[in-house]
């Protein structure tokens, strides 16, 4: 399977959904975009890299930061999930992926397993 990129931020119960994605598929690599709280609190597995961002930055700055931190890590096509986080974080990730020329599929964790929507 491809790599997974997900925001790991705010939203009650959203970390459970992200865990469902991580554990429900054989990802090559998992990148979680988070803040210091997520880095200190989330229990990541060996395939997971926590990328710490400043979610208080302006959306343009956040997009550039994501682009810089992902540019040498991902290529081709990735799975993306937006259950966790805020619209600004989601917009910044989409912008960064588009600027990097990365295709993406929207992935969700369901009762039947991980699915593309």
C-alpha positions in Angstrom: 0.0 0.0 0.0 1.0 3.6 -0.3 2.0 6.1 2.4 -0.6 7.7 4.6 -0.7 11.4 5.6 -3.1 12.5 8.2 -3.6 15.6 10.4 -3.5 14.7 14.1 -5.0 17.7 15.8 -8.3 18.8 17.3 -11.7 17.1 17.3 -13.2 14.9 20.0 -12.6 11.2 19.2 -10.6 11.9 16.0 -7.4 10.3 17.3 -9.3 7.0 17.5 -10.2 7.3 13.8 -6.6 8.0 12.9 -5.5 5.0 14.9 -8.1 2.9 13.0 -6.4 4.1 9.7 -2.9 3.3 11.0 -3.8 -0.2 12.2 -6.4 -1.0 9.5 -4.0 -1.0 6.5 -0.5 -2.1 5.6 0.9 1.4 4.9 4.5 1.8 3.7 5.0 4.9 5.9 2.7 7.1 7.9 3.1 10.8 8.4 1.0 12.5 11.0 0.9 16.3 10.9 0.6 17.5 14.5 1.6 20.0 17.1 3.8 19.7 20.3 0.8 18.2 22.2 0.3 15.5 19.7 4.0 14.7 19.6 4.1 14.4 23.4 0.8 12.5 23.7 0.2 10.3 20.7 1.7 6.8 20.9 3.1 6.2 17.4 4.2 2.9 15.9 7.5 2.2 14.1 6.1 3.2 10.7 4.8 6.5 11.9 6.6 9.8 11.8 5.2 12.7 13.7 5.8 16.0 11.8 5.4 18.8 14.3 4.0 22.0 12.9 2.9 25.4 14.1 -0.9 25.2 13.7 -1.1 28.9 14.8 0.7 30.1 11.7 -1.1 31.7 8.8 -2.4 29.1 6.3 0.2 30.2 3.6 3.0 29.7 6.1 1.6 26.4 7.3 1.4 25.2 3.7 5.0 26.1 3.0 6.1 24.4 6.2 4.2 21.2 5.3 5.7 21.3 1.7 9.2 21.7 3.1 8.8 18.8 5.6 7.2 16.4 3.1 9.2 17.2 -0.1 11.9 14.6 0.4 9.6 12.0 2.0 6.7 11.4 -0.4 6.2 10.8 -4.1 3.6 9.5 -6.4 0.3 9.0 -4.7 -0.6 8.9 -1.0 -3.6 8.2 1.2 -4.9 11.3 3.0 -7.4 11.7 5.9 -8.9 14.9 7.2 -11.1 13.6 10.1 -8.8 15.3 12.7 -7.9 18.9 12.6 -9.3 22.2 11.4 -10.1 23.5 7.9 -6.9 25.7 7.8 -4.7 22.6 8.5 -6.6 20.7 5.8 -6.3 23.5 3.2 -2.5 23.8 4.0 -2.0 20.1 3.4 -3.9 20.0 0.1 -2.0 23.1 -1.1 1.4 21.5 -0.2 0.5 18.2 -1.9 -0.6 20.0 -5.0 2.6 22.1 -5.1 4.6 18.9 -4.7 2.7 17.2 -7.5 1.5 14.4 -5.2 -1.7 12.7 -6.1 -3.9 11.6 -3.2 -6.8 9.4 -2.3 -9.2 10.2 0.6 -9.2 7.4 3.1 -11.4 6.6 6.0 -11.6 4.0 8.7 -15.0 2.3 8.8 -16.5 -0.7 10.6 -15.6 -2.8 7.5 -12.0 -1.5 7.5 -10.1 1.2 5.7 -11.8 2.5 2.6 -11.3 5.1 -0.1 -14.1 7.6 -0.5 
